[in-house]
Coordinates of C-alpha atoms in Angstrom, one line a residue:
Chain A
M1 CA 0.1 0.0 0.3
N2 CA 1.3 3.3 -0.8
R3 CA 1.1 6.5 1.0
R4 CA -2.2 7.9 -1.1
D5 CA -4.0 4.4 -0.7
F6 CA -3.4 4.9 2.1
F7 CA -5.0 8.1 2.8
L8 CA -7.9 7.3 0.6
S9 CA -8.4 3.8 2.5
T10 CA -8.6 5.8 5.6
A11 CA -10.6 8.8 4.5
A12 CA -13.0 6.2 3.1
A13 CA -12.7 4.7 6.5
G14 CA -14.1 7.4 8.0
V15 CA -10.7 8.2 9.9
G16 CA -10.8 11.3 10.7
A17 CA -13.3 13.7 12.2
A18 CA -14.2 11.0 14.5
V19 CA -10.6 11.1 15.6
L20 CA -9.1 14.4 15.0
G21 CA -9.5 17.9 16.2
N22 CA -13.4 17.8 17.2
A23 CA -12.7 18.8 21.1
L24 CA -9.7 21.5 19.6
P25 CA -10.3 25.1 19.9
A26 CA -10.0 27.2 17.0
T27 CA -8.0 25.9 14.6
A28 CA -4.3 27.1 14.1
E29 CA -4.4 30.9 15.7
S30 CA -3.9 33.9 13.8
L31 CA -1.3 36.2 15.1
D32 CA -1.0 39.8 14.7
K33 CA 1.7 41.8 15.5
T34 CA 1.2 43.4 18.5
P35 CA 3.1 46.2 19.8
E36 CA 2.7 46.1 23.7
A37 CA 5.6 43.4 24.2
K38 CA 7.7 44.2 27.2
L39 CA 11.1 42.8 28.3
R40 CA 10.3 42.0 31.9
L41 CA 13.2 40.3 33.7
A42 CA 12.8 38.3 37.0
C43 CA 15.1 35.7 38.8
Y44 CA 14.9 33.5 41.5
W45 CA 15.0 34.0 45.1
G46 CA 18.6 33.9 46.6
G47 CA 20.5 32.3 44.3
L48 CA 21.8 34.5 40.9
F49 CA 24.4 36.9 42.9
P50 CA 25.3 37.3 46.3
A51 CA 23.7 39.6 49.0
E52 CA 24.1 40.3 52.5
N53 CA 20.3 40.1 53.3
D54 CA 16.7 39.8 52.3
Q55 CA 16.9 43.9 51.8
D56 CA 20.0 43.9 50.4
R57 CA 19.2 41.6 47.8
I58 CA 16.0 43.4 46.7
Q59 CA 17.6 46.9 46.8
K60 CA 20.4 45.0 44.0
M61 CA 17.3 43.8 42.2
L62 CA 15.4 47.4 41.9
D63 CA 18.5 48.7 41.1
M64 CA 19.2 46.4 37.9
G65 CA 15.6 46.6 37.0
F66 CA 14.1 43.1 38.1
E67 CA 10.8 43.3 38.2
G68 CA 9.8 39.9 39.4
I69 CA 10.5 37.4 41.8
E70 CA 10.7 33.5 40.8
L71 CA 10.3 30.9 43.6
S72 CA 11.9 27.6 44.0
G73 CA 9.3 24.4 44.6
D74 CA 5.6 25.3 45.7
G75 CA 7.1 28.3 47.4
G76 CA 5.9 27.2 50.6
G77 CA 8.7 27.6 52.3
V78 CA 9.0 31.5 52.3
K79 CA 5.6 32.5 52.3
D80 CA 6.5 35.3 55.3
K81 CA 8.6 37.3 52.7
K82 CA 5.1 38.0 50.8
Q83 CA 4.7 41.4 52.3
L84 CA 8.5 42.2 51.8
F85 CA 8.2 41.5 48.0
E86 CA 4.8 43.6 48.1
D87 CA 6.5 46.6 49.8
A88 CA 9.3 46.1 47.0
G89 CA 7.0 46.2 44.3
L90 CA 8.6 43.3 43.0
E91 CA 6.2 40.8 41.7
V92 CA 6.0 37.0 42.5
C93 CA 5.9 35.9 38.8
S94 CA 6.3 32.3 38.9
L95 CA 6.6 28.8 41.2
C96 CA 9.2 26.4 39.8
F97 CA 7.0 23.5 41.0
G98 CA 9.1 20.9 39.2
S99 CA 7.9 17.3 38.5
C100 CA 7.1 16.1 42.4
G101 CA 9.0 13.1 41.4
G102 CA 6.4 12.3 38.4
A103 CA 4.2 11.1 40.5
I104 CA 1.0 12.5 38.4
V105 CA 1.9 10.3 35.6
S106 CA 3.5 7.6 37.4
E107 CA 3.2 3.8 36.5
D108 CA 1.8 3.1 40.1
P109 CA -1.9 4.4 40.0
S110 CA -2.0 5.1 43.5
K111 CA 0.9 7.8 43.5
R112 CA -0.3 9.9 41.3
Q113 CA -3.0 11.6 43.5
G114 CA -0.6 12.4 45.8
G115 CA 1.1 14.4 43.0
I116 CA -2.2 15.6 42.1
D117 CA -2.4 17.2 45.8
A118 CA 0.7 18.9 45.8
L119 CA 0.3 20.7 42.6
K120 CA -3.2 21.9 43.8
R121 CA -1.1 23.2 47.2
A122 CA 1.5 24.6 44.6
L123 CA -1.4 26.6 42.8
E124 CA -3.0 27.6 46.2
N125 CA 0.4 29.1 46.9
A126 CA 0.5 30.8 43.7
H127 CA -3.0 32.3 44.9
Y128 CA -1.2 33.3 48.0
F129 CA 1.6 35.3 46.1
G130 CA -0.2 36.4 43.0
A131 CA 2.2 34.4 40.8
K132 CA 0.7 33.6 37.6
C133 CA 2.5 31.0 36.6
V134 CA 3.5 27.6 38.6
V135 CA 6.2 25.9 36.4
Y136 CA 5.3 21.9 35.6
V137 CA 7.5 18.9 34.1
P138 CA 5.5 16.0 34.1
A139 CA 8.2 13.8 34.1
F140 CA 12.3 14.0 34.3
N141 CA 13.7 11.0 32.5
G142 CA 13.2 7.8 34.5
Q143 CA 10.7 9.4 36.8
T144 CA 8.3 7.2 35.2
K145 CA 8.0 3.4 33.1
L146 CA 5.5 5.0 31.4
E147 CA 5.8 5.8 27.5
H148 CA 5.4 9.0 25.5
L149 CA 1.2 8.0 24.5
E150 CA 1.0 6.6 28.1
I151 CA 2.3 9.8 29.8
R152 CA 0.1 12.1 27.5
K153 CA -2.8 10.2 28.2
I154 CA -3.0 10.9 31.6
L155 CA -2.0 14.4 31.1
L156 CA -4.9 15.2 29.0
D157 CA -7.3 13.0 31.5
T158 CA -5.8 15.0 34.7
L159 CA -4.8 18.6 33.5
P160 CA -7.8 19.9 32.4
A161 CA -9.5 19.6 35.9
L162 CA -6.4 20.7 37.2
G163 CA -6.4 23.7 35.2
E164 CA -9.9 24.7 36.1
F165 CA -8.3 24.8 39.6
A166 CA -5.6 26.7 38.7
V167 CA -8.1 29.1 36.8
Q168 CA -9.9 29.5 40.5
C169 CA -6.6 30.1 41.5
N170 CA -5.5 32.9 39.1
T171 CA -2.8 31.4 38.1
H172 CA -1.7 28.9 34.9
I173 CA 0.1 25.4 34.7
T174 CA 2.8 26.1 32.9
L175 CA 4.7 23.1 30.8
E176 CA 8.1 23.3 30.6
P177 CA 9.7 21.5 27.8
L178 CA 13.2 20.1 28.4
N179 CA 15.8 18.9 26.5
R180 CA 16.5 15.5 26.1
G181 CA 19.2 14.7 28.7
E182 CA 16.3 16.1 31.3
A183 CA 13.4 14.9 29.6
W184 CA 12.5 13.1 26.7
F185 CA 8.8 13.3 27.0
L186 CA 8.6 17.1 26.2
R187 CA 11.0 18.8 24.6
Q188 CA 9.6 21.3 22.1
V189 CA 7.5 24.5 23.1
A190 CA 5.4 23.5 20.0
D191 CA 4.4 20.1 21.9
G192 CA 3.5 21.8 25.1
A193 CA 1.2 24.5 23.5
Q194 CA -0.3 21.4 21.4
I195 CA -0.8 19.9 24.8
A196 CA -2.0 22.8 26.1
R197 CA -4.7 23.4 23.1
E198 CA -6.0 20.2 23.8
C199 CA -6.3 20.5 27.3
N200 CA -8.6 23.8 26.4
S201 CA -8.3 25.4 29.7
E202 CA -7.4 28.5 30.4
G203 CA -5.2 27.6 33.1
I204 CA -2.9 25.3 31.1
G205 CA 0.0 27.1 29.3
V206 CA 3.4 26.5 28.1
L207 CA 6.9 27.7 29.1
G208 CA 9.9 28.3 26.7
D209 CA 13.1 27.9 28.2
F210 CA 16.1 29.8 25.8
Y211 CA 18.6 27.1 27.4
H212 CA 17.0 24.0 26.2
M213 CA 15.6 25.5 23.3
T214 CA 19.1 25.9 21.8
T215 CA 19.2 22.1 21.8
E216 CA 15.8 21.3 20.9
E217 CA 14.3 23.7 19.1
P218 CA 15.0 24.6 14.7
S219 CA 13.9 28.2 15.5
D220 CA 13.7 30.2 18.8
M221 CA 11.2 32.7 16.9
G222 CA 9.0 29.9 15.5
A223 CA 8.9 28.1 19.1
F224 CA 7.6 31.3 21.0
L225 CA 5.0 32.1 17.9
S226 CA 4.3 28.2 18.6
G227 CA 3.3 29.0 22.1
G228 CA 1.4 31.8 21.5
K229 CA -1.3 32.6 23.4
Y230 CA -0.1 29.7 26.0
L231 CA 3.0 30.8 26.4
K232 CA 3.1 32.3 29.9
H233 CA 6.7 32.3 31.3
V234 CA 10.3 32.3 29.5
H235 CA 13.3 30.7 31.1
L236 CA 16.4 32.8 30.4
G237 CA 20.2 31.1 30.0
N238 CA 22.8 30.6 27.4
G239 CA 23.6 27.3 25.3
P240 CA 24.8 23.6 26.5
Q241 CA 28.6 24.2 25.6
P242 CA 31.0 25.2 28.5
P243 CA 30.4 27.7 30.5
R244 CA 27.3 25.9 30.3
R245 CA 23.7 27.3 31.2
T246 CA 25.0 30.4 32.4
L247 CA 24.3 34.1 31.7
P248 CA 22.9 35.5 28.6
G249 CA 25.9 36.9 26.6
Q250 CA 28.3 34.8 28.6
D251 CA 28.6 32.4 25.4
D252 CA 27.3 33.0 21.7
R253 CA 24.1 32.1 21.6
P254 CA 22.2 34.8 20.2
F255 CA 18.8 36.1 21.5
V256 CA 17.7 38.1 18.6
D257 CA 15.2 35.5 16.9
G258 CA 13.4 34.6 20.2
F259 CA 12.8 38.1 21.1
R260 CA 11.4 38.7 17.8
G261 CA 9.3 35.6 18.3
L262 CA 7.9 37.3 21.3
K263 CA 7.4 40.7 20.3
Y264 CA 5.1 39.1 17.5
I265 CA 3.0 37.5 20.0
G266 CA 3.0 40.5 22.0
Y267 CA 4.6 38.8 25.2
N268 CA 4.7 40.9 28.2
R269 CA 5.2 38.0 30.8
F270 CA 8.1 37.7 32.7
C271 CA 11.6 36.3 31.4
S272 CA 13.2 34.8 34.5
F273 CA 16.8 34.1 34.6
E274 CA 17.1 30.0 35.1
C275 CA 20.9 29.4 35.0
G276 CA 24.2 29.9 36.7
V277 CA 26.8 32.4 36.5
A278 CA 30.5 32.6 35.4
G279 CA 32.8 34.7 36.6
D280 CA 34.0 35.7 40.3
D281 CA 32.3 39.1 40.5
K282 CA 28.5 37.6 39.9
L283 CA 26.6 41.1 40.5
A284 CA 28.6 42.9 37.8
E285 CA 28.3 39.8 34.9
V286 CA 24.3 39.6 36.1
K287 CA 24.4 43.6 35.1
K288 CA 26.6 42.8 31.9
S289 CA 24.0 40.2 31.1
I290 CA 21.1 42.7 31.5
A291 CA 22.4 45.0 29.0
F292 CA 23.0 42.2 26.3
L293 CA 19.7 41.5 26.6
R294 CA 18.2 44.9 26.2
R295 CA 20.5 45.7 23.1
E296 CA 19.5 42.2 21.9
W297 CA 15.8 42.9 22.6
D298 CA 15.9 46.5 20.9
K299 CA 17.9 44.8 17.6
A300 CA 14.6 42.6 17.1
E301 CA 12.8 44.2 14.6
V302 CA 9.3 42.3 13.4
Chain B
M1 CA 14.6 16.6 44.8
N2 CA 13.0 19.8 43.3
R3 CA 14.0 20.6 40.0
R4 CA 16.2 23.6 40.6
D5 CA 17.9 20.9 42.8
F6 CA 17.8 18.7 39.7
F7 CA 19.6 21.2 37.4
L8 CA 22.1 21.7 40.4
S9 CA 22.7 18.2 40.2
T10 CA 23.4 17.0 36.6
A11 CA 25.1 20.5 36.2
A12 CA 27.5 19.1 39.1
A13 CA 27.8 15.7 37.3
G14 CA 28.7 17.7 33.8
V15 CA 25.8 16.2 32.0
G16 CA 25.2 18.7 28.9
A17 CA 27.9 19.3 26.7
A18 CA 28.4 15.9 26.6
V19 CA 25.0 14.9 25.8
L20 CA 23.6 17.9 24.2
G21 CA 24.1 19.8 21.0
N22 CA 27.3 18.8 20.3
A23 CA 26.8 17.6 16.6
L24 CA 24.0 20.1 15.9
P25 CA 24.5 23.0 13.5
A26 CA 24.3 26.9 14.2
T27 CA 22.2 27.2 17.4
A28 CA 18.3 28.0 16.2
E29 CA 18.5 29.8 13.3
S30 CA 17.8 33.7 13.2
L31 CA 15.5 34.3 10.1
D32 CA 15.3 37.4 8.0
K33 CA 12.0 38.4 6.4
T34 CA 13.0 37.7 2.6
P35 CA 10.9 39.3 -0.6
E36 CA 11.4 36.4 -2.8
A37 CA 8.7 33.9 -1.8
K38 CA 6.0 32.7 -4.4
L39 CA 2.9 30.8 -4.1
R40 CA 3.9 28.1 -6.7
L41 CA 1.3 25.2 -6.8
A42 CA 1.2 21.8 -7.8
C43 CA -1.1 18.8 -7.4
Y44 CA -0.4 15.2 -8.1
W45 CA -0.5 13.7 -11.3
G46 CA -3.8 11.9 -12.2
G47 CA -6.2 12.5 -9.4
L48 CA -7.3 15.7 -8.7
F49 CA -9.5 16.3 -11.3
P50 CA -10.8 14.6 -14.4
A51 CA -9.5 14.9 -18.0
E52 CA -9.7 13.3 -21.2
N53 CA -6.2 12.0 -21.6
D54 CA -2.9 13.3 -20.6
Q55 CA -2.5 16.6 -23.2
D56 CA -6.2 17.6 -21.9
R57 CA -4.9 17.4 -18.2
I58 CA -1.7 19.2 -18.7
Q59 CA -3.5 21.9 -20.6
K60 CA -6.1 22.6 -17.6
M61 CA -3.1 22.5 -15.2
L62 CA -1.1 25.2 -17.4
D63 CA -4.2 27.0 -17.8
M64 CA -5.3 26.8 -13.9
G65 CA -1.1 28.1 -13.4
F66 CA 0.2 24.8 -12.3
E67 CA 3.6 25.0 -12.3
G68 CA 4.2 21.6 -10.3
I69 CA 3.3 17.9 -10.5
E70 CA 3.9 15.2 -8.0
L71 CA 4.1 11.7 -8.6
S72 CA 2.7 9.1 -6.5
G73 CA 5.3 6.1 -4.8
D74 CA 8.4 6.0 -6.1
G75 CA 7.3 7.2 -9.2
G76 CA 9.0 4.8 -11.3
G77 CA 5.4 3.9 -13.4
V78 CA 5.4 7.2 -14.8
K79 CA 8.9 7.6 -16.5
D80 CA 7.8 7.3 -19.9
K81 CA 5.7 11.0 -19.3
K82 CA 9.1 12.5 -18.3
Q83 CA 9.1 14.3 -21.7
L84 CA 5.6 15.2 -21.5
F85 CA 6.6 17.1 -18.4
E86 CA 8.9 18.8 -19.9
D87 CA 7.5 19.6 -22.7
A88 CA 4.7 21.2 -21.2
G89 CA 6.8 23.4 -18.9
L90 CA 5.5 21.9 -15.6
E91 CA 8.3 20.3 -13.6
V92 CA 7.9 17.3 -11.2
C93 CA 8.6 18.6 -7.8
S94 CA 8.0 15.7 -5.4
L95 CA 7.6 12.0 -5.3
C96 CA 5.4 11.1 -2.5
F97 CA 7.5 7.7 -2.0
G98 CA 5.4 7.4 1.8
S99 CA 7.4 4.7 4.5
C100 CA 7.7 1.4 2.7
G101 CA 5.6 0.2 5.2
G102 CA 7.8 1.5 7.5
A103 CA 10.6 -0.9 6.8
I104 CA 13.4 1.2 7.6
V105 CA 12.4 1.7 11.2
S106 CA 11.0 -2.1 11.2
E107 CA 11.4 -3.8 14.8
D108 CA 12.6 -6.7 12.4
P109 CA 16.4 -5.7 11.2
S110 CA 16.3 -7.7 8.4
K111 CA 13.5 -5.6 6.9
R112 CA 15.5 -2.7 7.1
Q113 CA 17.7 -2.8 4.4
G114 CA 14.9 -3.5 1.8
G115 CA 13.5 0.2 2.9
I116 CA 16.2 1.9 2.8
D117 CA 17.0 0.6 -1.2
A118 CA 13.2 1.3 -1.8
L119 CA 14.1 4.8 -0.9
K120 CA 17.6 4.7 -2.8
R121 CA 15.3 4.0 -5.8
A122 CA 12.9 6.5 -5.0
L123 CA 15.7 9.2 -4.8
E124 CA 17.2 8.0 -8.4
N125 CA 13.6 8.3 -9.9
A126 CA 13.6 11.7 -8.5
H127 CA 16.8 12.9 -10.0
Y128 CA 15.7 11.0 -13.6
F129 CA 12.8 13.4 -13.1
G130 CA 14.6 16.4 -11.7
A131 CA 12.1 16.3 -8.4
K132 CA 13.7 17.9 -5.9
C133 CA 11.7 16.2 -2.8
V134 CA 10.9 12.9 -2.0
V135 CA 8.3 12.7 0.8
Y136 CA 9.2 9.8 3.2
V137 CA 6.8 9.0 6.1
P138 CA 9.1 7.0 9.1
A139 CA 6.3 4.8 9.7
F140 CA 2.2 4.9 9.7
N141 CA 1.0 3.8 13.2
G142 CA 0.9 -0.2 13.4
Q143 CA 4.1 -0.2 10.9
T144 CA 6.6 -0.5 13.6
K145 CA 6.5 -2.3 17.3
L146 CA 9.1 0.0 17.9
E147 CA 8.7 3.0 20.3
H148 CA 9.3 6.7 20.1
L149 CA 12.5 7.1 21.0
E150 CA 14.1 3.9 19.2
I151 CA 12.3 5.1 15.9
R152 CA 14.1 8.3 16.5
K153 CA 17.5 6.5 17.0
I154 CA 17.4 4.5 13.7
L155 CA 16.3 7.5 11.6
L156 CA 19.3 9.4 13.4
D157 CA 21.7 6.3 12.4
T158 CA 20.2 6.0 9.0
L159 CA 19.3 9.3 7.9
P160 CA 22.7 10.8 7.4
A161 CA 24.1 8.8 4.8
L162 CA 20.7 8.3 3.0
G163 CA 20.9 12.2 2.7
E164 CA 24.0 12.4 1.4
F165 CA 23.1 9.9 -1.2
A166 CA 19.9 12.5 -1.8
V167 CA 22.1 15.1 -2.4
Q168 CA 24.2 13.5 -4.8
C169 CA 20.7 12.7 -6.7
N170 CA 19.9 16.4 -6.0
T171 CA 17.4 16.1 -3.9
H172 CA 15.9 15.8 -0.3
I173 CA 14.4 13.7 1.8
T174 CA 11.5 15.3 2.9
L175 CA 10.2 13.7 6.3
E176 CA 6.6 14.1 6.6
P177 CA 4.8 15.0 9.7
L178 CA 1.3 13.2 9.8
N179 CA -1.6 13.7 12.2
R180 CA -2.0 11.3 15.0
G181 CA -4.8 9.5 13.5
E182 CA -2.2 8.3 11.0
A183 CA 1.3 8.3 12.6
W184 CA 1.9 9.7 16.6
F185 CA 5.5 9.1 15.5
L186 CA 5.9 12.7 13.7
R187 CA 3.1 15.1 14.1
Q188 CA 4.6 18.6 14.1
V189 CA 6.8 20.5 11.8
A190 CA 8.9 21.5 14.7
D191 CA 10.2 17.7 15.6
G192 CA 10.5 17.0 11.8
A193 CA 13.1 20.0 11.5
Q194 CA 14.9 18.9 14.6
I195 CA 15.4 15.6 13.0
A196 CA 16.7 17.3 10.0
R197 CA 19.0 19.8 11.8
E198 CA 20.8 16.7 13.9
C199 CA 21.1 14.9 10.8
N200 CA 22.9 17.6 9.5
S201 CA 22.7 16.8 6.3
E202 CA 21.4 19.1 3.2
G203 CA 19.5 16.2 1.7
I204 CA 17.0 15.9 4.9
G205 CA 14.4 18.6 5.3
V206 CA 10.7 18.6 6.5
L207 CA 7.6 18.9 4.9
G208 CA 4.3 21.0 6.3
D209 CA 0.7 19.8 5.2
F210 CA -2.0 22.3 6.1
Y211 CA -4.6 19.6 6.8
H212 CA -2.4 17.9 9.3
M213 CA -1.1 20.7 11.0
T214 CA -5.0 21.8 11.5
T215 CA -5.1 18.9 14.2
E216 CA -1.1 18.8 15.4
E217 CA 0.2 22.8 15.3
P218 CA -0.9 25.2 17.8
S219 CA 0.5 28.2 15.1
D220 CA 0.6 27.7 11.3
M221 CA 3.3 30.3 10.8
G222 CA 5.1 28.8 14.0
A223 CA 5.2 25.5 12.5
F224 CA 6.7 27.1 9.0
L225 CA 9.4 29.2 11.1
S226 CA 10.3 26.4 12.6
G227 CA 10.8 24.3 9.5
G228 CA 12.4 27.5 8.0
K229 CA 15.5 26.6 5.6
Y230 CA 14.9 22.3 6.3
L231 CA 10.9 23.4 4.8
K232 CA 11.3 21.6 1.1
H233 CA 7.8 20.8 0.2
V234 CA 4.4 21.7 1.4
H235 CA 0.8 19.7 1.1
L236 CA -2.6 21.9 0.9
G237 CA -5.9 20.8 2.1
N238 CA -8.4 21.6 4.3
G239 CA -9.4 20.8 7.9
P240 CA -10.2 17.2 9.2
Q241 CA -14.2 18.2 9.7
P242 CA -16.2 17.3 7.1
P243 CA -16.1 18.1 3.8
R244 CA -12.8 16.4 5.6
R245 CA -9.4 16.9 3.9
T246 CA -10.6 18.3 0.9
L247 CA -9.7 21.8 -0.7
P248 CA -8.7 24.6 0.5
G249 CA -11.7 26.9 0.6
Q250 CA -14.2 24.3 0.7
D251 CA -14.3 24.7 4.8
D252 CA -13.8 27.9 7.1
R253 CA -9.8 26.7 7.8
P254 CA -7.6 29.7 7.0
F255 CA -4.3 29.7 5.3
V256 CA -3.2 33.6 5.8
D257 CA -1.4 32.6 9.1
G258 CA 0.5 29.8 7.6
F259 CA 1.2 31.8 4.1
R260 CA 2.8 34.2 6.4
G261 CA 5.3 32.0 7.7
L262 CA 5.9 30.8 4.2
K263 CA 6.6 34.6 3.5
Y264 CA 8.9 35.0 6.1
I265 CA 10.8 32.0 5.7
G266 CA 11.3 33.2 1.5
Y267 CA 9.6 29.6 0.8
N268 CA 9.5 29.8 -2.8
R269 CA 9.5 25.9 -3.4
F270 CA 5.8 24.1 -4.2
C271 CA 2.8 23.8 -2.4
S272 CA 1.0 20.9 -3.7
F273 CA -2.7 19.7 -3.3
E274 CA -2.6 16.1 -1.3
C275 CA -6.6 16.4 -0.9
G276 CA -10.2 15.3 -2.3
V277 CA -12.5 17.7 -3.9
A278 CA -16.2 18.2 -2.6
G279 CA -18.5 18.8 -5.2
D280 CA -20.0 17.6 -8.7
D281 CA -17.5 20.1 -11.2
K282 CA -14.2 19.1 -9.7
L283 CA -12.8 21.1 -12.3
A284 CA -14.7 24.1 -11.4
E285 CA -14.2 23.3 -7.6
V286 CA -9.9 23.6 -8.3
K287 CA -10.3 27.0 -10.1
K288 CA -12.1 28.5 -7.1
S289 CA -9.8 26.9 -4.5
I290 CA -6.7 28.6 -6.5
A291 CA -8.6 32.1 -6.7
F292 CA -9.3 31.7 -2.5
L293 CA -5.2 30.6 -2.1
R294 CA -4.3 33.3 -3.8
R295 CA -6.5 35.8 -1.8
E296 CA -5.2 34.2 0.9
W297 CA -2.0 34.9 -0.1
D298 CA -2.0 38.7 -0.5
K299 CA -3.3 39.0 2.5
A300 CA -0.5 37.8 4.4
E301 CA 1.7 40.3 5.4
V302 CA 4.4 40.0 7.2

C-alpha cells in the first residue's frame, strides 16, 4: 500500500473527524503583531548573585531593573516574605514546582493523587503570592516507566480539571519543555502548546526556556510563535556548551530571533533567569547580561 | 529533589555539553524576512480533476497556473512521461514515496535494508525527473513495534548517509509529519525540522501539510518558521471536519497565518494539493480553490 492509497483508505473508512480535532479550540491561531511586548525581567529568589540579606538582595534587584521574582518548589518555604516582596514592588511571577517526582504520570496509579494534591498546593500558594505561573514538568527521564503516549494520555485526562483549579487560583500550570538530557517526554514548545490547546483550559500554558531551546528547537522565533497565547513564562539561560547554562551573553548564543518571536506575539509576561553565573563578580556579570539582553531586545525587529 | 536541585545535580555531574548539542549545526536559526517568497502550485498526477487524456490534463493544469506535478510512490510507474512534462514546462516537484511499510524503522532489522534500497530507488527516480523532493513517512501507526525513541534513533543512524545519497541525486528526503490518526511518531513540523537539523545533511528536510497541521499545530506560522531552511515542500488541504481533507476554501480553515510563515522564511518551493474535492464539478472547484489561495496569499502580510 503506498501512502496515497493509505490516505484514500483511511478517508473511506471515515477516520478523521471522528478521531481528530473535534475537541480542539479554534484551528491554528492567527497571530497579529502587537506593539505591547515588553522585556520584563525576573530571577529566582536567593541564588543568582550574593547579597548580605533580603533587603540588600531586593535593593540590588531594584537597582538592576528586575520586576519579578521566581520561587523554588511550591513557594511554601518563603510565605513569610510576601509582604517584603510587595513592599518592594516586586511581583512573584512564578513558582518553579517541578515534577513532584513524576508522581502525576507514575506507572503506579496509587502515586498519582499525591502528585495532584502537591500541584494543587502549589497552585494555592501561587494564589497566595499572586503568581501567574506554576512551572510543571510532567516527568524527568526515569521518573516514570510509562511510555510517551501513555504519559500524554494521563496528562490529557488529568490537566483539564487541574487547569480549572488553576483558573480559580488566578494562575496557570505552565508546562516546561526540557532538553532530552533531562526529559525526552516534552522537548519542544509547540508540543507543550499543543497539549495546552487540547486541554482547552485557560489554566494550562507552556514555557519556553532558551537554554533547552538551544538544543531542541530549530527556530526560537518559530517556537515562541507556536507558544502563542499559551506562552505564560520564559526562562533565560545560554547554551549547552561551556560555560553551560550560564547568563545570556556569556557565550555566543543569540537572543534576537527569540525576542522577535516574543515581540510578534505581544509577550509581556516575565523572562526569568534560570541559569548559573560564570565569573567571580556575579553581580557585575548579571548587570552585563541584562545590558546584553536589552540590546538584543532592541535589535529584534518584527 | 526539586527541579532546581535536579538542575544543579546534573550540572555538577557534567551532563550537558557531553550529551547535548555537540553535533548540531548553528544554534536556532536567525531568520530574516525575504521578499522572494512565491506561491507555486502543484498537484498530483492523475487525480485532482478529471481529464480526457494526458494532454488535456496538462492543458488544464497550465490554464489554471499550475507549475508543478507530484508523483505517487517512487515515480517509477510514469517514467515514460518525463518528456511530456518537460515539453509542457511542468516541473516534477516531488515523489510521494510514503513509508515503504515502515521497513526502515522496522523492529525486524532484516527488513530495514529493503526499505533503504527502496528509498534509494525513489531518490534515483527523483534525479531522473529532476524532482527536488522525495516525501518520506518513517512509519504509519502500527507499521513498527518500536517505540518513539527507538524509531528516532534508527532515523538518526540511517538518514545522514541517505541524505548524502539524496544530495548526489540533487534532491531531498522530506520527512512528513502526519496527524496522530495516521502517525503518532512524527506530528509536528518543528520535530521533523529538528530531526533534519540533527542529521546535519543538506539532503534531509521536512514538509508541512496544512491538513495535518490543522490538528497538530498550535500555530501554522510558528510551524513554518520552525521548518525554516529545512522546509522543502508543502501539502495543501483543509481541515479534518467534513468535508474532510478537501480543497482549501471548501471549509473555513484559514491559510493566511501559514502563508505569513511561508513569506517570512522566503519559501519559493512548491505547495501541492494533497486532498480530495467536494462537489460535482471538480475542475470548477479547483479553480475556486486556487483563487481562494491566491487571495489568502495576498492577505498574508509579514
